[in-house]
Coordinates of C-alpha atoms (C1' of nucleotides) in Angstrom, one line a residue:
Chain A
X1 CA -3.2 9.9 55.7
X2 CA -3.4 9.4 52.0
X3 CA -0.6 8.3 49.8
X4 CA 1.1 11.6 48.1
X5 CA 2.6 11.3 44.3
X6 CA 4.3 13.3 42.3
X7 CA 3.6 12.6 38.7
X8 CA 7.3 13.1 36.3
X9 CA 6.5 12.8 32.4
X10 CA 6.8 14.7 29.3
X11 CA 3.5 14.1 27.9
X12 CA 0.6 15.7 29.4
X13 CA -2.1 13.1 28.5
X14 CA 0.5 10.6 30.4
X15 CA -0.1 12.5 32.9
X16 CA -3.6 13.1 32.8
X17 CA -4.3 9.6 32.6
X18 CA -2.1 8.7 35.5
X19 CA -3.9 11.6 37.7
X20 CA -7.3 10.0 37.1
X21 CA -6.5 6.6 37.6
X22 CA -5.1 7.5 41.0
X23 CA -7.3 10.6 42.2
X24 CA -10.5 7.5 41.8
X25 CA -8.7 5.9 44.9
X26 CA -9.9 7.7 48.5
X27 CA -6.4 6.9 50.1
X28 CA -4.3 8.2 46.8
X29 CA -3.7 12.0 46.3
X30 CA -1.5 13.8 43.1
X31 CA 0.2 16.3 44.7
X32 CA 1.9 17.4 41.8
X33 CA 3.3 17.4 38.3
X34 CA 6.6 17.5 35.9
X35 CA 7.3 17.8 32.8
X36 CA 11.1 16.9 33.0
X37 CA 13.4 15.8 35.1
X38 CA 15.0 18.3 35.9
X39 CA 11.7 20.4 37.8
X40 CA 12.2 17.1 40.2
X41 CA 14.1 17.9 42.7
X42 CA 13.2 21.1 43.8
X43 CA 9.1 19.7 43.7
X44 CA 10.4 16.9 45.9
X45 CA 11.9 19.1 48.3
X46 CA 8.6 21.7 48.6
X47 CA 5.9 18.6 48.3
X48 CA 7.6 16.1 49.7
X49 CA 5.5 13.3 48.4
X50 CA 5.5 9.7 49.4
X51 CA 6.0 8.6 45.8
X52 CA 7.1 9.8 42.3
X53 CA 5.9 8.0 39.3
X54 CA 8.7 8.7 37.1
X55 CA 9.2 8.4 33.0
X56 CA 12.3 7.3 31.7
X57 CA 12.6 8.9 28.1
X58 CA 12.3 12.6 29.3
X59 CA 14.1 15.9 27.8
X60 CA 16.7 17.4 29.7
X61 CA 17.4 15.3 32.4
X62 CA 16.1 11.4 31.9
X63 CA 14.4 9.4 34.7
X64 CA 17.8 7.7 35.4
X65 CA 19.7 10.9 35.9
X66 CA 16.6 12.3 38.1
X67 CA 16.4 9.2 39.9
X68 CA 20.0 9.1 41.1
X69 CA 19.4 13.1 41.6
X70 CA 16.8 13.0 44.1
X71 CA 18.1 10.1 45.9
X72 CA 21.2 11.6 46.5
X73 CA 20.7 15.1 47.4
X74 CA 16.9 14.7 49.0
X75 CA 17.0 12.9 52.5
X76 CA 14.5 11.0 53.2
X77 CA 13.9 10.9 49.8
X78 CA 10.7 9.2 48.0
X79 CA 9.9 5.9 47.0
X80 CA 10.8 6.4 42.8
X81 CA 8.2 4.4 40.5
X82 CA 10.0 4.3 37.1
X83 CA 7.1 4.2 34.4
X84 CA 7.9 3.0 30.7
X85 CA 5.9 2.6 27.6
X86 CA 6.6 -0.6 27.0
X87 CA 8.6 -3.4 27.9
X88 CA 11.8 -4.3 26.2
X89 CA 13.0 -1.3 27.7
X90 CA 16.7 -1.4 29.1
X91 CA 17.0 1.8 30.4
X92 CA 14.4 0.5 32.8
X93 CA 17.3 -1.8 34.4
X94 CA 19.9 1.5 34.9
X95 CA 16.5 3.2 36.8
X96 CA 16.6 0.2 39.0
X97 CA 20.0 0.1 39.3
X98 CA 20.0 4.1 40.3
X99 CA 17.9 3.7 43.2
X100 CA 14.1 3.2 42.1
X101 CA 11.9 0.7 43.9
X102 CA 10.0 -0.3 40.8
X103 CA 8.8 0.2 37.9
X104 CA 5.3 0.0 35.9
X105 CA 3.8 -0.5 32.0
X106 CA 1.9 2.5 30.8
X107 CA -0.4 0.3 29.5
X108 CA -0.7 -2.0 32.1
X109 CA -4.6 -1.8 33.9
X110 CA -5.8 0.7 36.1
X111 CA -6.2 -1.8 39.1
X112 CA -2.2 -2.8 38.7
X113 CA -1.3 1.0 38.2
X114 CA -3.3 1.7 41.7
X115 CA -1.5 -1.6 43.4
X116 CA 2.0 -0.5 42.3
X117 CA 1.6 2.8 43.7
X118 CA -0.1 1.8 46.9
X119 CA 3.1 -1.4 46.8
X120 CA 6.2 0.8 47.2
X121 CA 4.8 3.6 49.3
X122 CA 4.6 0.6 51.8
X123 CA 8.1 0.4 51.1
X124 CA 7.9 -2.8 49.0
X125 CA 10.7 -3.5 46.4
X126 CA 9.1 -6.7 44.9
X127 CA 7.1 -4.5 41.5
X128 CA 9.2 -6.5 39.3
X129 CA 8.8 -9.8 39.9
X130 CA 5.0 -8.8 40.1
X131 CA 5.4 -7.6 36.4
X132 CA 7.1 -10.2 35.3
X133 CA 4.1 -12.6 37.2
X134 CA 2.0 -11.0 34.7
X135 CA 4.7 -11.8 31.2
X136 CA 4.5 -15.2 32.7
X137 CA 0.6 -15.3 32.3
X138 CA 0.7 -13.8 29.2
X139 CA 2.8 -17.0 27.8
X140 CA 0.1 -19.0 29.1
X141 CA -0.7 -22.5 30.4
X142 CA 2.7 -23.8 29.8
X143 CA 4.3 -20.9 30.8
X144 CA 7.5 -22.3 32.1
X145 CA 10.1 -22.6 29.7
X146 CA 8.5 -19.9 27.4
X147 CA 8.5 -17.8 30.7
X148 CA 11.8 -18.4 31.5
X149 CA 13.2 -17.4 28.0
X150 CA 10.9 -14.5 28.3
X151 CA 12.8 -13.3 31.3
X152 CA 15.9 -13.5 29.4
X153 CA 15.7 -12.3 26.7
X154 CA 13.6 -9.0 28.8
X155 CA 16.4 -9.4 31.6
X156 CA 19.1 -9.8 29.1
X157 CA 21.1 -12.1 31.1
X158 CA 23.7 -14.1 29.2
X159 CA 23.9 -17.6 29.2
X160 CA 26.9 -17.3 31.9
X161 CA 24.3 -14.9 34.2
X162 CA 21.7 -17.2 33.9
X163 CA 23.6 -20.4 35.2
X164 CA 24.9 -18.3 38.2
X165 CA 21.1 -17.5 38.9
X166 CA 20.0 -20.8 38.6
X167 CA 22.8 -21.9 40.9
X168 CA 22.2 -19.2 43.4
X169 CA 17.9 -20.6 43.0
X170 CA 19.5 -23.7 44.6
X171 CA 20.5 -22.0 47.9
X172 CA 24.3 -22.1 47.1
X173 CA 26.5 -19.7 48.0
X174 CA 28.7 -17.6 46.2
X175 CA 32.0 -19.8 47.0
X176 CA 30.1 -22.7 46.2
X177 CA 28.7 -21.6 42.7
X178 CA 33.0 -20.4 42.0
X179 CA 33.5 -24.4 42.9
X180 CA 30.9 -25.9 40.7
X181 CA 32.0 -24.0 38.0
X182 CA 35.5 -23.9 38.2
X183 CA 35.9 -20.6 38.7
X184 CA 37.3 -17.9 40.8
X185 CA 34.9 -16.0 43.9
X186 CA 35.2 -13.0 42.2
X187 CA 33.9 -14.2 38.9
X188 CA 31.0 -15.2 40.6
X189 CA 30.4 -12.0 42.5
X190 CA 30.5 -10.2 39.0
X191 CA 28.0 -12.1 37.7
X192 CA 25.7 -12.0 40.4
X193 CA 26.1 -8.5 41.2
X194 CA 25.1 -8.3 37.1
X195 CA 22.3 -10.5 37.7
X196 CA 21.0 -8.5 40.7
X197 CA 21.3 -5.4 38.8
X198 CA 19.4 -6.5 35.6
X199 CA 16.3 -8.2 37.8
X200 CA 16.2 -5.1 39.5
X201 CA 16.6 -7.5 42.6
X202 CA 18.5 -6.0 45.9
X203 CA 20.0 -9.1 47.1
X204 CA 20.0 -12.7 46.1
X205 CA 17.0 -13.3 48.1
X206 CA 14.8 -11.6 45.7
X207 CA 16.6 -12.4 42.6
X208 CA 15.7 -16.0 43.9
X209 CA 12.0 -14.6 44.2
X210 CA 12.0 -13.5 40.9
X211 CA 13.1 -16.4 39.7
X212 CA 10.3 -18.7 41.2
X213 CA 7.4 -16.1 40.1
X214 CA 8.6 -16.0 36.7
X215 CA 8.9 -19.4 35.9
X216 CA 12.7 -19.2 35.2
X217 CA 13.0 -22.1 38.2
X218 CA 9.9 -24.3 38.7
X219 CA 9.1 -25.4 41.8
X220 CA 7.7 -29.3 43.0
Chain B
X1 CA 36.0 -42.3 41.9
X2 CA 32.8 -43.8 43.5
X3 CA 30.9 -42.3 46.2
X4 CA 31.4 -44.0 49.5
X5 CA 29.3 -44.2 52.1
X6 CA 29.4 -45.4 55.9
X7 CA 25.9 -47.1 57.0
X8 CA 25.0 -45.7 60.7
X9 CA 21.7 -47.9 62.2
X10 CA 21.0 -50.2 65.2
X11 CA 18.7 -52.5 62.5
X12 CA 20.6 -54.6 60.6
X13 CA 17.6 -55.1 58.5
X14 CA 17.6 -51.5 57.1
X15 CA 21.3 -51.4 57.1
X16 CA 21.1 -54.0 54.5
X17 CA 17.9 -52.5 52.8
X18 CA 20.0 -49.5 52.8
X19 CA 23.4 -51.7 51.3
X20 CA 21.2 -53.1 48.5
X21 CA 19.5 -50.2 47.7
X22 CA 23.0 -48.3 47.1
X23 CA 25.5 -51.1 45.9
X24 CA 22.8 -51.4 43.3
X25 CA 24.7 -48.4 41.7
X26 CA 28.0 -48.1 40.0
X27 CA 29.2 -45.1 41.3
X28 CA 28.4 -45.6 45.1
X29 CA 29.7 -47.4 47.4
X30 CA 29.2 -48.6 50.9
X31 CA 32.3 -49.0 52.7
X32 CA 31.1 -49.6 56.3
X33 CA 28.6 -49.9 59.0
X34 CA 27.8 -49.3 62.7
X35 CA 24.9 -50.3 64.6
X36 CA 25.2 -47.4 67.4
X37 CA 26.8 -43.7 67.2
X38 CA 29.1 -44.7 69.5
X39 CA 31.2 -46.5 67.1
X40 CA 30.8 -43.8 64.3
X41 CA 34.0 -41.8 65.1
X42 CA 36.3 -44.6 65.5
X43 CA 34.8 -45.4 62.0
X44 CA 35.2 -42.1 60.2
X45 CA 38.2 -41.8 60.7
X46 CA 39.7 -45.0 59.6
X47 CA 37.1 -45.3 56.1
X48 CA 37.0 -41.6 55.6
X49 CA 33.8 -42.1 53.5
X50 CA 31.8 -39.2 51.9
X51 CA 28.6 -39.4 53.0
X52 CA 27.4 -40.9 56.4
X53 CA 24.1 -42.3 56.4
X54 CA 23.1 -41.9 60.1
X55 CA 19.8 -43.1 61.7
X56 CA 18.6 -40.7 64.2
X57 CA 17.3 -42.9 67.2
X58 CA 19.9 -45.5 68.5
X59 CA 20.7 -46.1 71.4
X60 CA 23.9 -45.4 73.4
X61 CA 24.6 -42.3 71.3
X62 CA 22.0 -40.7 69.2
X63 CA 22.1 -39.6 65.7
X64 CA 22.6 -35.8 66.5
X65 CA 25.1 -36.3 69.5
X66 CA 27.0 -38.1 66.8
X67 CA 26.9 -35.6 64.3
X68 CA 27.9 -33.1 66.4
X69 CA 30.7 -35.7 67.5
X70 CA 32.2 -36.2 63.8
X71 CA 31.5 -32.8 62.9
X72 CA 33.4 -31.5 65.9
X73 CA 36.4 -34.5 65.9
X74 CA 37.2 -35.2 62.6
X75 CA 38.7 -32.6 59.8
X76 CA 37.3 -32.3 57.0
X77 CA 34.0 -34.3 57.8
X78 CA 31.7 -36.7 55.8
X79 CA 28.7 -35.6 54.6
X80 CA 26.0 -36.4 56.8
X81 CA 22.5 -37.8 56.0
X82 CA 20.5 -38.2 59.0
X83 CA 18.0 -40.9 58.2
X84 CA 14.4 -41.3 59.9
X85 CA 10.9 -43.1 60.3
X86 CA 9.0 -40.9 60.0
X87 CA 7.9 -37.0 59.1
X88 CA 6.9 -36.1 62.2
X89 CA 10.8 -36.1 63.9
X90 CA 11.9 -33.2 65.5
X91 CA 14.8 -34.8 66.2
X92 CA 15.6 -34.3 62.8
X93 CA 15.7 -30.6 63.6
X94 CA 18.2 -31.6 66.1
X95 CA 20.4 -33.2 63.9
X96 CA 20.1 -30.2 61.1
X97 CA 21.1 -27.8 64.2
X98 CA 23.9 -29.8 64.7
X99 CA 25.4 -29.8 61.2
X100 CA 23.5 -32.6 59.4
X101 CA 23.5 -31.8 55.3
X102 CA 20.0 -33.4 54.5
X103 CA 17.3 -36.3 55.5
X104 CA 15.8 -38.6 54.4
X105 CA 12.7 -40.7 55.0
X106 CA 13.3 -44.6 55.5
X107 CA 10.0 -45.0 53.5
X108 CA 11.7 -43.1 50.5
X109 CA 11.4 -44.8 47.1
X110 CA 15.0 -46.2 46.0
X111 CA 15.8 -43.8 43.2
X112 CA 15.1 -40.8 45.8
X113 CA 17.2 -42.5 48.2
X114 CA 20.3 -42.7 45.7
X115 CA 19.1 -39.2 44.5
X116 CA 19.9 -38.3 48.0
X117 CA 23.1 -39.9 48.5
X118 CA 24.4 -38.0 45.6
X119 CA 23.0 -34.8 46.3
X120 CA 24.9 -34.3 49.6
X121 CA 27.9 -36.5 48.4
X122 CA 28.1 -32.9 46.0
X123 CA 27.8 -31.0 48.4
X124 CA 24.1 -30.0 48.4
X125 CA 22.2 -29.2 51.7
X126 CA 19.2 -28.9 49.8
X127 CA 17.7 -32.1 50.8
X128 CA 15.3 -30.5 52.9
X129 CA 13.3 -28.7 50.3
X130 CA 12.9 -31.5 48.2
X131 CA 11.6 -33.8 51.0
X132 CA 9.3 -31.1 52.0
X133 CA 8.3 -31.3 48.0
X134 CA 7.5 -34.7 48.1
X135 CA 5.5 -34.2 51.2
X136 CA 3.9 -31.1 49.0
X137 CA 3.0 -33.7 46.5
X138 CA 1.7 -35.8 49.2
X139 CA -1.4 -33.3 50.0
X140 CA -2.3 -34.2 46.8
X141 CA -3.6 -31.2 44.1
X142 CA -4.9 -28.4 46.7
X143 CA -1.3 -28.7 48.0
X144 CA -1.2 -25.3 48.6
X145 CA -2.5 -24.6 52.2
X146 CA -1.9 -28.0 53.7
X147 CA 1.4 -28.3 52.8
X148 CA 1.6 -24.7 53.8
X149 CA 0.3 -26.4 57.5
X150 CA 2.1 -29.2 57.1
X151 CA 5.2 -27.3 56.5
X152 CA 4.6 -25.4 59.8
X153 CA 3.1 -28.7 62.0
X154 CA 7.0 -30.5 60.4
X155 CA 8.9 -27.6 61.3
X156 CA 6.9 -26.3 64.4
X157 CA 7.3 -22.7 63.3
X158 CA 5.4 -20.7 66.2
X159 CA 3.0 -17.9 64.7
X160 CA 5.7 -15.3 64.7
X161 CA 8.0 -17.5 62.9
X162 CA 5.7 -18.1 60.3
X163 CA 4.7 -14.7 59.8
X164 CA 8.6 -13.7 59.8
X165 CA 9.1 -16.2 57.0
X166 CA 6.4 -15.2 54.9
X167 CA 8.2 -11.2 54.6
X168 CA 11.3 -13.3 54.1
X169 CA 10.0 -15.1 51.2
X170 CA 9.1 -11.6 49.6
X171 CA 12.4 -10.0 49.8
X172 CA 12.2 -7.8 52.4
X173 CA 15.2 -7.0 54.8
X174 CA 15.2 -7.9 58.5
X175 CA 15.2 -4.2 59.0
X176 CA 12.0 -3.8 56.8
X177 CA 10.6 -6.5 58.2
X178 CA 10.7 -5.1 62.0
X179 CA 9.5 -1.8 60.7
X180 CA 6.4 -3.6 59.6
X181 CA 6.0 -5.5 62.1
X182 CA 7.0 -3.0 64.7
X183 CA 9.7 -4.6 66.8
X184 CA 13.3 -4.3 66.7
X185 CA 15.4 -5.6 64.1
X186 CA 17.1 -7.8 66.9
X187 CA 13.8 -9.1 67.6
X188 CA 13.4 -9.7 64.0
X189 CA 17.1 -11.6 63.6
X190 CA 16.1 -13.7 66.8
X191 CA 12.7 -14.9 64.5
X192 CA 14.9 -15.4 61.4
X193 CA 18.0 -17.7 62.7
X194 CA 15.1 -19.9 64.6
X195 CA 13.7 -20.4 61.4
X196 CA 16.5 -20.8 59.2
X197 CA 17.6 -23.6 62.0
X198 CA 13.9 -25.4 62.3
X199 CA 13.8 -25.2 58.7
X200 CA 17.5 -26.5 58.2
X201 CA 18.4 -23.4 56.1
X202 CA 21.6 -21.9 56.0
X203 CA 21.3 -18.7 55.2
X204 CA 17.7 -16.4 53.9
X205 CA 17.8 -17.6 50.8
X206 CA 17.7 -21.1 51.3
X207 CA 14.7 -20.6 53.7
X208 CA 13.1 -19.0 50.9
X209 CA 13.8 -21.9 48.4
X210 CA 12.2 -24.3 51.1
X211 CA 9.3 -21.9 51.4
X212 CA 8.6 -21.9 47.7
X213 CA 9.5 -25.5 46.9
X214 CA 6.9 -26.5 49.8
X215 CA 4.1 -24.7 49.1
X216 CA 4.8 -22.5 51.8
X217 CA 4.2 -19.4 49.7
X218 CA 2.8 -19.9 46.2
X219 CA 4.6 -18.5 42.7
X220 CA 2.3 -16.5 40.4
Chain C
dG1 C1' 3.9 -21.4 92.9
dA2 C1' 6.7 -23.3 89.4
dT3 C1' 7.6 -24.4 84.7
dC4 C1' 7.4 -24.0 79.9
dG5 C1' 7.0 -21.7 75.5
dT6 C1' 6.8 -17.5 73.1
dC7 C1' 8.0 -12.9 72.1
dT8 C1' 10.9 -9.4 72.9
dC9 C1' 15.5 -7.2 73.1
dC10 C1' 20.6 -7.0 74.1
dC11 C1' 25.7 -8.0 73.5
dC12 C1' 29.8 -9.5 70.7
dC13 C1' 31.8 -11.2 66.5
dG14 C1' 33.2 -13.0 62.0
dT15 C1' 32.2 -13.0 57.3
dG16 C1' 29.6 -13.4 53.2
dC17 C1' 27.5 -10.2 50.5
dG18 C1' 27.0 -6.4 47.3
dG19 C1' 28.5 -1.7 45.3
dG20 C1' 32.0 0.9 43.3
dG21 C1' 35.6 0.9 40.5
dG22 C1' 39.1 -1.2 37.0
dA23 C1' 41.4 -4.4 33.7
dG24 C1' 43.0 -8.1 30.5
dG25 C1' 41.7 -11.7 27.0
dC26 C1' 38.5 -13.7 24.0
dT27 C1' 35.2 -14.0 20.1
dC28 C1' 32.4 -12.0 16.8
dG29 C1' 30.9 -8.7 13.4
dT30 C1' 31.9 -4.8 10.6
Chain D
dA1 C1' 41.9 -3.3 12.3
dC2 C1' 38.6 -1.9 15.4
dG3 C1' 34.9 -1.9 18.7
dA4 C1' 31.3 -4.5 21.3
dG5 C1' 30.1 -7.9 24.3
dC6 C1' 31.3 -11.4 27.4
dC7 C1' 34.0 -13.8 30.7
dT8 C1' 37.4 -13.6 33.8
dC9 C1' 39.8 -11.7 37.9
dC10 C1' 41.3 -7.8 41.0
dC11 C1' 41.0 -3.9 44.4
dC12 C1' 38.6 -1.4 48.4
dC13 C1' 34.8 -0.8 51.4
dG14 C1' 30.6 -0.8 54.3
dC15 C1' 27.0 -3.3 55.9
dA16 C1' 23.5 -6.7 56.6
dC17 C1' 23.5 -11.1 57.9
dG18 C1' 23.8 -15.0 60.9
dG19 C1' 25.9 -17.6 65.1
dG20 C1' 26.6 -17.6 69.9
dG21 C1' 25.4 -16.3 74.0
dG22 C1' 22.0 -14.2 77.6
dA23 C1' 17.8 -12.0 79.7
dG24 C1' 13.3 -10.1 81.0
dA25 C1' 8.0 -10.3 80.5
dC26 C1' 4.0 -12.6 79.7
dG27 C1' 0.5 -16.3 79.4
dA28 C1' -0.7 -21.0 79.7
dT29 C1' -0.3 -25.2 81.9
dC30 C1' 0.4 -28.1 85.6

DNA sequence: GATCGTCTCCCCCGTGCGGGGGAGGCTCGT
DNA sequence: ACGAGCCTCCCCCGCACGGGGGAGACGATC
């Protein structure tokens, strides 16, 4: 059975496009469309689709508010794809932080639209290190450095977040991080949690993930 | 204060190798030696050094019964470096099992051997990853896949394992990871903790470090 | 036939982790 | 003087995680 999506933006050509890109793939299938956030839930609940490709900037109810909507009064509720025109958007973070499983560039290429919806319908979180893979490339051959400021200054993580990340790339734990910096347990958990929250990461795990595929830690 | 460390190997002639290699630095110090496990305790207690440099093979009591013997007898333990021959040791494993904090190759170049001594002496029990880097580096430029191999002929990961450790490394949860692999998330657990214990890891994260930092998986 | 390794699943149990809040002090910019 | 952002620490809470055991089923090997 084909993957089903519902399609959530305010524009219609956004839309359109979106719907052509994914109706050229056999095992894809647009079940339906929104103009706002607030038409989600009750779509949801009649088409129950496998995925909803959600916009952020909306009228009436945002993607954040209809993201933390459907997830809490749908069970067995969809896998949410938070779309956004471009990237230095922070609202992006309080998506991922509501509940969505990634999110996607409207301008990024048909191919990576395709693979992103096909990625968390099989239940995969990992659409943002995968997008930040791609601002890694764009910084080129000696991507590193440049790529690891690029996370920060996209992640917004403060100089204090980005040690603890760095720290918590190392394998240590949270106790151990409070230790080397001379600082209290709980400090730490605030400032992972914080970190988690703005790499869209779930647990340290993939916030340690993130960190190898963007460059932020190099490995070897 | 200096970093002090007790010299544990039946060889005289690599206990001094081992002396002049570290004495050569200002901020570590050996305080002792033993030429069998036996004797380690006894030792321990009375020097109370940081580190323990232990060989794995000696006779009367091995390297990991006497891990497990310090670890288990004396309160708040030395760090222990279990030392080797060569790569190819599964009684390294042992010794990690047992509560070991890192190995190191005899054949090590001096600065990685005082780079060692250090990293455990601050409590690091990242050793592991960065001996399984250097054995990366080894493979030469197409790293990648034999060092992948390598990785899994050193650690003896079974099929399973490997395939386990692969979903680990990209974030998903031991309950995602049974769904896709259609078993029970016991089943799953049982995959993980022989992994994190053949790979010397203490928790998820750390096996995911050692997966990235060996090739294991590749970044980008 | 017996043994070994692997894969599968089960139990109990402690705790580190992460989410949800809040709150005080500090610096900086307006 | 005021707010914004950051760092620090605190509470409660649920759960996934990982350690420690054990056990059955299967195939390969001897």
């Amino acid at each position: 059975m084909p993957v089903t999506v519902l399609l959530v933006d305010d524009e219609p050509l956004v839309r359109a496009g979106l719907r052509a890109v994914l109706e050229a793939q056999p095992d894809i299938e647009v079940v339906g469309e929104a103009a706002d956030g607030a038409a989600v839930i009750p779509l949801v609940r009649q088409l129950r689709p496998d995925v909803v490709a959600m916009d952020v900037r909306m009228p009436l109810l945002d993607g954040i508010e209809a993201t933390r909507a459907v997830l809490r009064t749908v069970d067995e509720p969809p896998k949410i794809l938070v779309v956004t025109t471009f990237e230095n958007d922070e609202y992006v973070y309080e998506a991922l932080r509501a509940g969505a499983d990634g999110f996607l560039l409207k301008r990024a290429r048909p191919a990576e639209i395709v693979h992103a919806v096909r990625l968390v319908a099989e239940g995969e979180s990992l659409l943002f290190p995968a997008s930040v893979r791609q601002l890694a490339a764009q910084y080129g051959e000696d991507g590193g450095n440049r790529a690891a400021r690029a996370l920060l200054e996209r992640a917004r993580l403060t100089e204090r977040e980005a040690e603890v990340l760095r720290l918590v790339a190392r394998g240590l734990s949270n106790a151990e991080i409070a230790a080397r910096l001379v600082v209290g347990t709980e400090t730490v958990k605030s400032h992972v949690s914080a970190v988690l929250a703005k790499l869209g990461a779930r647990d340290r795990t993939q916030a340690v993930i993130t960190a190898y595929e963007s460059g932020f830690v190099a490995p070897g």
